Coordinates of C-alpha atoms and ligand atoms in Angstrom, one line a residue:
X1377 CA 57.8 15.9 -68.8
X1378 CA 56.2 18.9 -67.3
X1379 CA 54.1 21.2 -69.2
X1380 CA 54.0 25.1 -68.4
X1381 CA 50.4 26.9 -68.4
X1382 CA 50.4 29.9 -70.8
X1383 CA 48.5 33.0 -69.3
X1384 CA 48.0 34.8 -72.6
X1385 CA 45.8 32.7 -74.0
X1386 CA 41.8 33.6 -73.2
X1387 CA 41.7 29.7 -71.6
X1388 CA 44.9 28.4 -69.8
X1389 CA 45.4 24.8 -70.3
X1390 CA 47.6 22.1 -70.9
X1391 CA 45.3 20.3 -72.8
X1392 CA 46.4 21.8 -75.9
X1393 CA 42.8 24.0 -76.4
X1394 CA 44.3 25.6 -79.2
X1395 CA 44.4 22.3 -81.6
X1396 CA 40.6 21.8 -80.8
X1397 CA 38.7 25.0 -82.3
X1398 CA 35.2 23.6 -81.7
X1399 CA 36.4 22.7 -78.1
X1400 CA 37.7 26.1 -77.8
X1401 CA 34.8 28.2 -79.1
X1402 CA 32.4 26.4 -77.2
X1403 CA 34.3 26.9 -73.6
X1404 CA 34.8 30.6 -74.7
X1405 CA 30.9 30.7 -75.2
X1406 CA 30.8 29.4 -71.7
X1407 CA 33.1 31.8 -70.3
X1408 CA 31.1 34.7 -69.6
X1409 CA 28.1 33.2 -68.4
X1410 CA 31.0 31.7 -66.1
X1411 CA 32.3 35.3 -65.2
X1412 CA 28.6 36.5 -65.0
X1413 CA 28.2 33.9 -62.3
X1414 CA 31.3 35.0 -60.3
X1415 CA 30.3 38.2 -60.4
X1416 CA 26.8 37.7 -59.0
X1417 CA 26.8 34.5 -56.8
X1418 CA 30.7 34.8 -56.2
X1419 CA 33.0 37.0 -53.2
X1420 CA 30.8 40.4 -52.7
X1421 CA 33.1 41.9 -50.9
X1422 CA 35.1 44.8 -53.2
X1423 CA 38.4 44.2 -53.3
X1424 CA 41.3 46.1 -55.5
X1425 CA 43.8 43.0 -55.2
X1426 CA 44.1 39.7 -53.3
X1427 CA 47.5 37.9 -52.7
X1428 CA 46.4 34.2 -54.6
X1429 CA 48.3 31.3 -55.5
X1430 CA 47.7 30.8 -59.3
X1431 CA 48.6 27.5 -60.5
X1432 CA 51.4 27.9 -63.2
X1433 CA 52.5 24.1 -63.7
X1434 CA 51.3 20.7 -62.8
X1435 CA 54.5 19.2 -61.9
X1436 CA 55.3 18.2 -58.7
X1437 CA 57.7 21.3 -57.7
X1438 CA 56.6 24.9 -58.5
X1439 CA 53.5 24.3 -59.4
X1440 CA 52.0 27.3 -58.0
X1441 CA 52.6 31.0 -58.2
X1442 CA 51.8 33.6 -55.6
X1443 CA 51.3 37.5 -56.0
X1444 CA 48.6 40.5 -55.8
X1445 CA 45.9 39.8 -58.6
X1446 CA 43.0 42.3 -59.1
X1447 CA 39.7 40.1 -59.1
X1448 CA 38.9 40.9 -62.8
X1449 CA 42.0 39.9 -64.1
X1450 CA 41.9 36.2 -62.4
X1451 CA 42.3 33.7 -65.0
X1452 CA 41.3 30.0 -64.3
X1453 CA 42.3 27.7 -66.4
X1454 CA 41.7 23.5 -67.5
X1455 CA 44.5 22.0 -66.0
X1456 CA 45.3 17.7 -66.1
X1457 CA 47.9 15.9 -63.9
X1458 CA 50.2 14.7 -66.6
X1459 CA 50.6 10.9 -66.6
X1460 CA 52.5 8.0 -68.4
X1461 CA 50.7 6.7 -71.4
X1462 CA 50.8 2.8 -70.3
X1463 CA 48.0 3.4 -67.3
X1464 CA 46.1 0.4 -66.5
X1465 CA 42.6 -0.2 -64.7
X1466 CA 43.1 -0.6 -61.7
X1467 CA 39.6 -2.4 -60.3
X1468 CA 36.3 -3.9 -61.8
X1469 CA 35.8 -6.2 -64.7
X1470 CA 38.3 -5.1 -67.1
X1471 CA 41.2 -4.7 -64.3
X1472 CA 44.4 -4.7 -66.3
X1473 CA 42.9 -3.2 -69.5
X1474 CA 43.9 0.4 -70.6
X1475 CA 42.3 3.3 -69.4
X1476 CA 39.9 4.8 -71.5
X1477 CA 40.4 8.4 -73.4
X1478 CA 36.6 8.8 -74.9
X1479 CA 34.0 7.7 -72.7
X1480 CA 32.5 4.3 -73.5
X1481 CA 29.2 4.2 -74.7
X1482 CA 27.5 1.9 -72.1
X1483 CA 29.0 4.3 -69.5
X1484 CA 28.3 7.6 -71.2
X1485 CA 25.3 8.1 -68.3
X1486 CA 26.9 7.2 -65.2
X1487 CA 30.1 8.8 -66.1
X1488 CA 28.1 12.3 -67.1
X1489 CA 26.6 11.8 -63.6
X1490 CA 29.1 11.5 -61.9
X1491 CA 30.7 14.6 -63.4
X1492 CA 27.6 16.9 -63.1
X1493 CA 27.1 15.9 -59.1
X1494 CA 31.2 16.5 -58.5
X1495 CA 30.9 19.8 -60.6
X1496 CA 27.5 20.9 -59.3
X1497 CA 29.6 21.2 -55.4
X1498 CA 32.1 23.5 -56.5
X1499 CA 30.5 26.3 -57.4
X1500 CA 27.8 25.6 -55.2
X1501 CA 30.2 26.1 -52.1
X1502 CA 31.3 29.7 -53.7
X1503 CA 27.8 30.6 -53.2
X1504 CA 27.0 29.8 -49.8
X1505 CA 30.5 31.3 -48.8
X1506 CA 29.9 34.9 -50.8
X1507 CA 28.8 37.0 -47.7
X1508 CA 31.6 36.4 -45.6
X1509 CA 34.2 38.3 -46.8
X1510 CA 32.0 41.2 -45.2
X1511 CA 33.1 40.0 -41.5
X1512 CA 36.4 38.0 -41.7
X1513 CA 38.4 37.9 -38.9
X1514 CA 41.4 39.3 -40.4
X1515 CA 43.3 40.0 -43.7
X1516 CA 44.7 36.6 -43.8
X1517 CA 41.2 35.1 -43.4
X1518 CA 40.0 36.9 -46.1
X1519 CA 42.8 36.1 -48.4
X1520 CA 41.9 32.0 -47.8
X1521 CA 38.3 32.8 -48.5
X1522 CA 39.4 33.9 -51.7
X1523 CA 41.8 31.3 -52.7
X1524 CA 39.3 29.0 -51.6
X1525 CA 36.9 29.9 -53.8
X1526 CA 39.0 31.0 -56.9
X1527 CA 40.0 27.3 -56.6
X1528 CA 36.1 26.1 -56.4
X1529 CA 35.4 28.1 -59.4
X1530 CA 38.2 26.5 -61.0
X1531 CA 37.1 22.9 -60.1
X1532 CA 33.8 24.0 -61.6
X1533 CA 35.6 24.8 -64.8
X1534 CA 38.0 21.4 -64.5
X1535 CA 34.8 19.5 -64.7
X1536 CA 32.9 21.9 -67.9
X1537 CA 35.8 21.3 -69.5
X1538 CA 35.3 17.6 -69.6
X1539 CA 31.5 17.3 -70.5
X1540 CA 32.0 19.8 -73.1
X1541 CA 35.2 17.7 -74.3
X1542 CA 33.4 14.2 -74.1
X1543 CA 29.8 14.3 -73.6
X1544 CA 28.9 16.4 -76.9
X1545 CA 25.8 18.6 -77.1
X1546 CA 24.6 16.7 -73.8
X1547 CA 27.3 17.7 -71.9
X1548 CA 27.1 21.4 -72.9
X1549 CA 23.4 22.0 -71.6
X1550 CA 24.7 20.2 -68.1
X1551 CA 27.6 22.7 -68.2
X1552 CA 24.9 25.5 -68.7
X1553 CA 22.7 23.8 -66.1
X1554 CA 25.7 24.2 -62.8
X1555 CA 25.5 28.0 -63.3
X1556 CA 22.0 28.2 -63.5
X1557 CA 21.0 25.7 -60.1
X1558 CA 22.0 27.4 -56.9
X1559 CA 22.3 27.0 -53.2
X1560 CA 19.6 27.4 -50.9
X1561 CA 17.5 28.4 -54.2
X1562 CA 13.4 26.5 -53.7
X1563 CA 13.0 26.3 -57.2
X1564 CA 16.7 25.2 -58.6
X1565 CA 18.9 23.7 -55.4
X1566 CA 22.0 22.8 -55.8
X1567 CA 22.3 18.6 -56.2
X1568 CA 23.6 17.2 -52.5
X1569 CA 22.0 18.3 -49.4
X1570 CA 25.1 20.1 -47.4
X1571 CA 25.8 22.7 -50.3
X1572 CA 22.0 24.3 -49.8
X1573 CA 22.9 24.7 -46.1
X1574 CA 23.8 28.3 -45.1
X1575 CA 27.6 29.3 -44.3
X1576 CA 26.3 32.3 -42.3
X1577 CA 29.5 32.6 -40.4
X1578 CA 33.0 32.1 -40.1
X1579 CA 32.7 29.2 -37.8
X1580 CA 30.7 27.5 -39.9
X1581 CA 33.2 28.1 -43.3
X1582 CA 36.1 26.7 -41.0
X1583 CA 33.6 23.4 -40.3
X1584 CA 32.9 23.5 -43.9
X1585 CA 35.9 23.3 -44.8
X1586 CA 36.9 20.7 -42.5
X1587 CA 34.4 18.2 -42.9
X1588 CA 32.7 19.1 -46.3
X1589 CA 35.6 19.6 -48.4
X1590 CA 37.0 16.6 -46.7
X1591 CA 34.1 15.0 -48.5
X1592 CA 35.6 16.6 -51.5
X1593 CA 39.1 15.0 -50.5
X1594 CA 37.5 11.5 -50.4
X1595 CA 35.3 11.2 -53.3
X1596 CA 37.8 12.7 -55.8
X1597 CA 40.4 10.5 -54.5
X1598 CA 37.8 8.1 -55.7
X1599 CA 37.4 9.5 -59.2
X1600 CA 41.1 9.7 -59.4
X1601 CA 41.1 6.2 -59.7
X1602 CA 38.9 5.9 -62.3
X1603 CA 39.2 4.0 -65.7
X1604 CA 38.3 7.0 -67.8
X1605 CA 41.8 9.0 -67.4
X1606 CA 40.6 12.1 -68.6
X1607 CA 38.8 12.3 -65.9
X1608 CA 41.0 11.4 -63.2
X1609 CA 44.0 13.3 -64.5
X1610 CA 41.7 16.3 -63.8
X1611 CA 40.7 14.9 -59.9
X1612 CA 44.9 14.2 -59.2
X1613 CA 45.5 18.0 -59.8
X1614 CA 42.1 19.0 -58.1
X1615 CA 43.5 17.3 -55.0
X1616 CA 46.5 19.5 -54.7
X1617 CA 44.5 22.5 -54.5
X1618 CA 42.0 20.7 -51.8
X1619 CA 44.6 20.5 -49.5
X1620 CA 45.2 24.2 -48.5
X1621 CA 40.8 24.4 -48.0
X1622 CA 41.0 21.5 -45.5
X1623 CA 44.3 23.3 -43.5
X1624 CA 42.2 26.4 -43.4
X1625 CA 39.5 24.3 -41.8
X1626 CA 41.9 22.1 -39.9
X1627 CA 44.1 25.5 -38.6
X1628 CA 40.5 27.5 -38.4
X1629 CA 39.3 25.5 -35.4
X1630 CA 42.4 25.2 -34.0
X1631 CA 42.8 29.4 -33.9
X1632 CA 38.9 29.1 -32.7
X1633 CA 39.7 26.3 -29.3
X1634 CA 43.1 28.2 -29.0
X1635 CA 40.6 31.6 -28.2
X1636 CA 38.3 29.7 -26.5
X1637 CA 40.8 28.3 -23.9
X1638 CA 42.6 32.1 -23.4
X1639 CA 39.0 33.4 -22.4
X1640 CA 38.1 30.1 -19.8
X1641 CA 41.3 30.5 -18.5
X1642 CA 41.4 34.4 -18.3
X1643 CA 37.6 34.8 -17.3
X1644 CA 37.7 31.4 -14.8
X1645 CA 34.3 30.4 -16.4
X1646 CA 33.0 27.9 -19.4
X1647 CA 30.3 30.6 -20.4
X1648 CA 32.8 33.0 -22.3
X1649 CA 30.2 34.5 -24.4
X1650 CA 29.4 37.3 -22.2
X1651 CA 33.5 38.3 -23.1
X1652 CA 32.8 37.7 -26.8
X1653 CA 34.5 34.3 -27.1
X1654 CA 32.5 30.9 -28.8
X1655 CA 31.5 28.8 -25.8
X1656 CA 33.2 25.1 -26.1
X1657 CA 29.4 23.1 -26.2
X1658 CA 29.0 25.6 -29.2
X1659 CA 31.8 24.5 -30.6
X1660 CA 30.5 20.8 -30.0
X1661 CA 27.3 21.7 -31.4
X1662 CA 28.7 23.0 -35.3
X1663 CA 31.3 20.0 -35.6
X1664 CA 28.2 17.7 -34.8
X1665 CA 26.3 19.4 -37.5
X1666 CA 29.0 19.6 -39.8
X1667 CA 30.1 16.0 -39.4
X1668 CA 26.7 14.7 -39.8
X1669 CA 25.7 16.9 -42.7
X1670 CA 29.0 15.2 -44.4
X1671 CA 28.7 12.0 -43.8
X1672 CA 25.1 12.1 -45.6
X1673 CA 27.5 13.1 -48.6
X1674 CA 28.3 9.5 -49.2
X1675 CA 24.8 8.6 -49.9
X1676 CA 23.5 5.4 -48.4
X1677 CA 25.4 2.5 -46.9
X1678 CA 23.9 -0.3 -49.5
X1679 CA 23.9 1.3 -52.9
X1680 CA 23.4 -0.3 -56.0
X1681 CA 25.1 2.3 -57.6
X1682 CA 28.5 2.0 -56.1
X1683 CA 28.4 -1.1 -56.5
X1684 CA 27.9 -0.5 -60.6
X1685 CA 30.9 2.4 -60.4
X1686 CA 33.2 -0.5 -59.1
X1687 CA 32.1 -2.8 -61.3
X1688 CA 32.4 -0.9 -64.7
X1689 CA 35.4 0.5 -63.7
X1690 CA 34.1 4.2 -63.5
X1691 CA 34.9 5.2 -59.1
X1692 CA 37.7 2.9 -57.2
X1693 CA 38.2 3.3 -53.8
X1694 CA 40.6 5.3 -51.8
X1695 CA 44.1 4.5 -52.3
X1696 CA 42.8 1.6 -55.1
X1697 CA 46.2 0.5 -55.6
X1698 CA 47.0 0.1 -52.0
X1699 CA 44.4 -2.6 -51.6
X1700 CA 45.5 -6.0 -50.8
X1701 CA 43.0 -8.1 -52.7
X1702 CA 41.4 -9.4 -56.2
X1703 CA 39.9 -5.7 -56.8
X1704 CA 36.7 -7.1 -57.9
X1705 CA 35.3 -7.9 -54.2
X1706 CA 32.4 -10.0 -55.6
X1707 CA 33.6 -12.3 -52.7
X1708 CA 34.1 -10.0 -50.6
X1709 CA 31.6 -9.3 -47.1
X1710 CA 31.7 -5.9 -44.9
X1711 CA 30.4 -4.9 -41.7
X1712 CA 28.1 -2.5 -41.0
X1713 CA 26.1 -0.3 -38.2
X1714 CA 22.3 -0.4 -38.8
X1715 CA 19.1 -0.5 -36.8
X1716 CA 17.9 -3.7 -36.0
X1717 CA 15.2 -4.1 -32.8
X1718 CA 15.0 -0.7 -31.7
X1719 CA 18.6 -0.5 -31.2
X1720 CA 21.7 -0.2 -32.9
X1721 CA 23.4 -3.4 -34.3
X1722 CA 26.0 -4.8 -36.9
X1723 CA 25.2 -6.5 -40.3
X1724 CA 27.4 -8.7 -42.8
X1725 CA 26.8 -7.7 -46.2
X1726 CA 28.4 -8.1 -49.4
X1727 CA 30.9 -5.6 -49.9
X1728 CA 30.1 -3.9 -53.6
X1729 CA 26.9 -2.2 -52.3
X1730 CA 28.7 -1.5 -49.2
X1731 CA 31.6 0.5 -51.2
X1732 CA 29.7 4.3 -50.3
X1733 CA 30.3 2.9 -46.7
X1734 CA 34.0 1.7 -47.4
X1735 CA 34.9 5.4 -48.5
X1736 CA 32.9 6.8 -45.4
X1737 CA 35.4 4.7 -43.0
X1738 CA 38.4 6.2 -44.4
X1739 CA 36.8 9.8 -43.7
X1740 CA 35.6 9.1 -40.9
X1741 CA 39.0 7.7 -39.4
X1742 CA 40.7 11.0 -41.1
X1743 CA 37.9 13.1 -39.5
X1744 CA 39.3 11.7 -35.3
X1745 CA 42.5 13.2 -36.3
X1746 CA 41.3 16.7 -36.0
X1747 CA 39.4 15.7 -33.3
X1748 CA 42.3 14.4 -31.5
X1749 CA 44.7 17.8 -32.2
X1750 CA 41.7 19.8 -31.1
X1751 CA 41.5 18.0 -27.7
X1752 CA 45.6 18.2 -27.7
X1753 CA 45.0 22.1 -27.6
X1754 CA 42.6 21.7 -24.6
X1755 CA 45.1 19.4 -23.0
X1756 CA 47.7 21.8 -23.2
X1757 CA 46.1 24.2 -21.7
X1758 CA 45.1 22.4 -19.0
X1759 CA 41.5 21.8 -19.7
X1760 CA 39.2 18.1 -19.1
X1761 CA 36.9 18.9 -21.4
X1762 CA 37.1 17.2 -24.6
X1763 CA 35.5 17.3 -28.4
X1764 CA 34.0 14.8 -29.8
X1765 CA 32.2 13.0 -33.1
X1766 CA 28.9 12.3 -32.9
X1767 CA 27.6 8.6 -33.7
X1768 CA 27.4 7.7 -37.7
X1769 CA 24.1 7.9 -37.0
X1770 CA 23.1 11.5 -35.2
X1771 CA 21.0 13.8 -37.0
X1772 CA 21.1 11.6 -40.8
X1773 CA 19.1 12.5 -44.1
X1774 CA 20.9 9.9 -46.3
X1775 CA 20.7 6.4 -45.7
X1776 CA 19.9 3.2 -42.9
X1777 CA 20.1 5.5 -40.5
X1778 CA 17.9 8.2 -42.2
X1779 CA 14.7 6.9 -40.5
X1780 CA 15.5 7.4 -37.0
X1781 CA 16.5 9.6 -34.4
X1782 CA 20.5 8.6 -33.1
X1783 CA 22.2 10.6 -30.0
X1784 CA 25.1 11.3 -30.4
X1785 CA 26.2 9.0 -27.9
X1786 CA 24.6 6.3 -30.4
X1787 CA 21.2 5.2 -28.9
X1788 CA 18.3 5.0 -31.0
X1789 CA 15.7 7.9 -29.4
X1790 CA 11.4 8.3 -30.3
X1791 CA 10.7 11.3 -31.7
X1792 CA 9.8 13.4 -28.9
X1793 CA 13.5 12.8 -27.0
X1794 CA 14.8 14.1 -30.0
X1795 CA 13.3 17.0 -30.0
X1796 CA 13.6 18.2 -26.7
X1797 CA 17.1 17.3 -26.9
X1798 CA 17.5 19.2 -30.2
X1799 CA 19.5 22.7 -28.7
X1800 CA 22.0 20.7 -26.4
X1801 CA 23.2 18.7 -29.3
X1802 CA 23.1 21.0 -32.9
X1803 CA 23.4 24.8 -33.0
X1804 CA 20.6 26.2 -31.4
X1805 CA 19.1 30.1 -32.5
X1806 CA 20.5 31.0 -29.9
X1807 CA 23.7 29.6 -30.6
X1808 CA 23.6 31.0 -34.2
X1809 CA 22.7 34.4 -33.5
X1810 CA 25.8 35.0 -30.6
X1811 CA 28.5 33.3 -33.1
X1812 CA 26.6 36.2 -35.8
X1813 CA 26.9 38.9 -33.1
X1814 CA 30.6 38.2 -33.2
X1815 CA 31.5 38.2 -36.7
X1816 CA 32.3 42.0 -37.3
X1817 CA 35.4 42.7 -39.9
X1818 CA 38.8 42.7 -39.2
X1819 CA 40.7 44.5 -42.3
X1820 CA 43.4 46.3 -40.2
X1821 CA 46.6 44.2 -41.3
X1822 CA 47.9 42.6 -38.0
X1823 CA 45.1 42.8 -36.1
X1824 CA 42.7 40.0 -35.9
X1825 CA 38.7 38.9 -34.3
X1826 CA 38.4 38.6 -30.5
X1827 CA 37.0 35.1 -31.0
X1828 CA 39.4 33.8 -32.9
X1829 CA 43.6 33.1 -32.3
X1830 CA 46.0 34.7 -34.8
X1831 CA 47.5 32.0 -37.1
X1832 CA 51.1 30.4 -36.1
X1833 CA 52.1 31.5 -39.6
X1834 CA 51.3 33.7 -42.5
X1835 CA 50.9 32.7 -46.2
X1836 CA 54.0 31.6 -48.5
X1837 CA 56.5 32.9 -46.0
X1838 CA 54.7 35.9 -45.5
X1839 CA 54.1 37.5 -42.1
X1840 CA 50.6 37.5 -40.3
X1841 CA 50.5 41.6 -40.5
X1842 CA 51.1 41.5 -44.5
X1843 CA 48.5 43.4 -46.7
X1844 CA 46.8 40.1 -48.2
X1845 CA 43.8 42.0 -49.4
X1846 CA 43.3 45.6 -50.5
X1847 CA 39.5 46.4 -50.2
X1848 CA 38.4 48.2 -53.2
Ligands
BYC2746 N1 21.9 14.5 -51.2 O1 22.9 4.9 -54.2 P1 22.9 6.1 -53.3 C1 33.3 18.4 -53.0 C2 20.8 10.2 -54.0 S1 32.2 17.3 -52.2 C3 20.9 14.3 -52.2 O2 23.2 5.8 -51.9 P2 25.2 7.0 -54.6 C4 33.4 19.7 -52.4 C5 21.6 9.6 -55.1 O3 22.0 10.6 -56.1 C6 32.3 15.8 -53.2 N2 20.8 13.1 -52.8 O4 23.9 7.2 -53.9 C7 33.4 19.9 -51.1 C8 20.7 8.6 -55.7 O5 19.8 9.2 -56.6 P3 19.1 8.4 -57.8 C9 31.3 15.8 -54.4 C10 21.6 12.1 -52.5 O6 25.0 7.4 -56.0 C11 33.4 21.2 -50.6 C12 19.9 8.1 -54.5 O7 20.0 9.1 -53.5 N3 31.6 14.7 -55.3 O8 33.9 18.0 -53.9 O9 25.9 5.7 -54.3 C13 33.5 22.3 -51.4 C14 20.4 6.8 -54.0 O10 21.6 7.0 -53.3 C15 22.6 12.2 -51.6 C16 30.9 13.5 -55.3 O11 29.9 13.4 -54.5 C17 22.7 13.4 -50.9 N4 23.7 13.7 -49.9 O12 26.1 8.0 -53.8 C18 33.6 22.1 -52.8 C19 31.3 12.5 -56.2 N5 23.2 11.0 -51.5 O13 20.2 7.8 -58.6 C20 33.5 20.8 -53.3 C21 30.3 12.1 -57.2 C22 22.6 10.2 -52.3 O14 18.3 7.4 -57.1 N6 29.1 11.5 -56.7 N7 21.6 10.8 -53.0 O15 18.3 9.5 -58.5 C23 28.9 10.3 -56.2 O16 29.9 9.5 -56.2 C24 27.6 9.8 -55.7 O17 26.6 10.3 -56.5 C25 27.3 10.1 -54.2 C26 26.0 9.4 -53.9 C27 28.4 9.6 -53.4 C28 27.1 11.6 -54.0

């Protein structure tokens, strides 16, 4: 069965709005403080049209429609994976039981939580991305910043939708409260540490969307597998949108090294920012601040609360039903990196409060795959030098490692080392204000940044020189 998403009604859903009155007048209550906030916080660049990719369907084939849509007349929508009704929990104390449509009582807290922190990112990241449709590098660029962050926006509605559908008058003033926090903002931040960091420039929205949304990837594959199906329905179809923000991070630094090679190689010389290219240690530098930045994002490797989300049944791990064991793990012992004795060492602990450190593995192993096409580029082009990730435990806020100061090489530094090694190893102001010297727009169709490759291909068949955007 495969529902189609009507477009004429105020809210498009497939969760049949339209049966639930109160449901629906208190979402279309929400909806133009929503619109006030996209207006404000969201893209500030004026556009007359953007080529977007509207979903239209949650099946498997077709789910997505692509054309010109003016900005005011975007329409996001509630949209949940469809499922079969005989789903089972897959982990935790009641493994085998149904899955839950209302929220259970005793898990009414966690469960809201757990919501608000996943709902507080989404728009959170349209924030700290709203200035850069002012320098993109080209059309096409500009045309991803916007999908991207229509697709944020719509995450941020997926997860309104379900504390206003579940979590009563509670639920409504936390869907008030993730338009009213904001990034960066002294008085109101946003929740998790990496979505009050600046995106100042295009370099930094293609980390972003590498490692952060990768985050994103990893914790809502998490959710997906949760006991309370409302709420993973909503994460399964959140994931298909993910993807296309991690290729525009994944292609974004490829475009960047691809650049980066053509000037060493035309210019015989590593220092390339003289000829308006980003140097490859600057390079180096963001992905070791992006990397680390993310990883915090995971929270600490002995937590007491994943340990509970496991247990109750509320946040599985990644590919749950892959596992090969009981699904409980109260048996169960893990392996991790601390500090023990001034230096860096291994610990055997008992895996439920090590499940934040479970998840981070799995990024961190997806994470050496860029890593390794990246170097591929360099290889190809006949270069030694190499990118690399940093050690778990460089440059950590969250966590064992939190306390100390970790090279990226791995070995435990005093404070002073640190900071005199500080510029060679994260962006320095220097570093900063050259990658901000290059970002000037790009709107000619066909023509693209000198710092940055064209893409191998354009969007939905479409060539690179097509008219993505028209600026208003
Ligand atoms: N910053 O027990 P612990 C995405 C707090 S990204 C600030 O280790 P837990 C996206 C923690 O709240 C994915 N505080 O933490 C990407 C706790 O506070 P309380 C977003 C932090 O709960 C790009 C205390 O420290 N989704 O979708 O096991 C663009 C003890 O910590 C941080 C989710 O994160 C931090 N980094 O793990 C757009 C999924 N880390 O209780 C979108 C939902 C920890 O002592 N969230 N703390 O007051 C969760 O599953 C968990 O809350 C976390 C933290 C994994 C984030």
């Amino acid at each position: 069965m495969s529902m189609g998403i009507d477009y004429s009604e105020k809210i498009p859903n497939n969760v049949d709005l339209a049966s639930d009155r109160r449901l629906q007048r208190a979402l279309e209550s929400w909806q133009p403080d929503f619109l006030r906030w996209w207006t404000t916080m969201g893209p500030a660049v004026p556009t007359q049209d953007v080529y977007l990719r509207t979903a239209v369907d949650v099946g498997k084939e077709g789910w997505a429609r692509f054309g010109h849509v003016a900005m005011e007349e975007y329409r996001w929508g509630v949209f949940l994976a469809e499922r079969g009704d005989d789903r089972r929990i897959a982990f935790g104390e009641q493994r085998g039981e149904p899955v839950w449509q209302q929220v259970p009582g005793e898990h009414r807290a966690d469960l809201q939580r757990l919501i608000v922190i996943q709902g507080d990112t989404e728009p959170a990241s349209v924030e700290q991305q709203r200035r850069l449709g002012e320098t993109a590098p080209s059309l096409y660029d500009l045309r991803n910043l916007f999908q991207v962050n229509v697709e944020e926006g719509r995450h941020l509605w997926a997860m309104v939708y379900l504390l206003h559908a579940y979590f009563g008058r509670n639920g409504r003033e936390e869907a008030q409260a993730l338009l009213h926090r904001n990034s960066g903002d002294l008085d109101s931040p946003r929740i998790l540490g990496a979505f009050n960091e600046e995106t100042p420039d295009w370099l930094s929205f293609f980390m972003f969307t590498y490692f952060t949304d990768r985050d994103g990837k990893y914790q809502l594959g998490t959710l997906k597998e949760s006991a309370f199906d409302p709420l993973s329905r909503t994460c399964e179809f959140m994931l298909k949108e993910e993807a296309h923000h991690m290729f525009v991070g994944t292609t974004g630094i490829d475009r960047v090294v691809t650049r980066t090679c053509e000037l060493m190689r035309e210019h015989d010389t590593a220092d390339i920012a003289p000829h308006g290219g980003i140097p490859l240690d600057v390079i180096q530098k963001y992905v070791n601040f992006h990397y680390s930045v993310s990883l915090d994002l995971f929270g600490s490797e002995r937590s007491t609360n994943a340990a509970n989300y496991f247990t109750a049944g509320l946040k599985g791990r990644w590919q749950e039903e892959r596992r090969k064991d009981d699904h409980v793990l109260t048996e169960d012992a893990f392996t991790i990196e601390t500090v023990r004795d001034g230096s860096v060492a291994t610990d055997e602990v008992p895996a439920l409060p090590a499940l934040n450190l479970d998840l981070r593995d799995e990024y961190v192993k997806d994470c050496r795959s860029g890593l390794k096409r990246w170097n591929r580029i360099l290889e190809k082009q006949g270069f030694d030098e190499r990118l690399t990730l940093p050690h778990v435990g460089f440059n950590r806020h969250v966590g064992l490692f939190a306390e100390h100061h970790v090279t990226p090489a791995g070995e435990l530094v005093g404070p002073d080392a640190w900071e005199a090694g500080k510029d060679a190893r994260l962006p320095s102001a220097a570093d900063k204000t050259h990658v901000q010297s290059l970002m000037r727009p790009v709107y000619e169709p066909g023509r693209i940044a000198g710092w940055i490759a064209p893409p191998a291909n354009g969007i939905n068949g479409k060539p690179f020189e097509y008219e993505y955007v028209h600026l208003g």
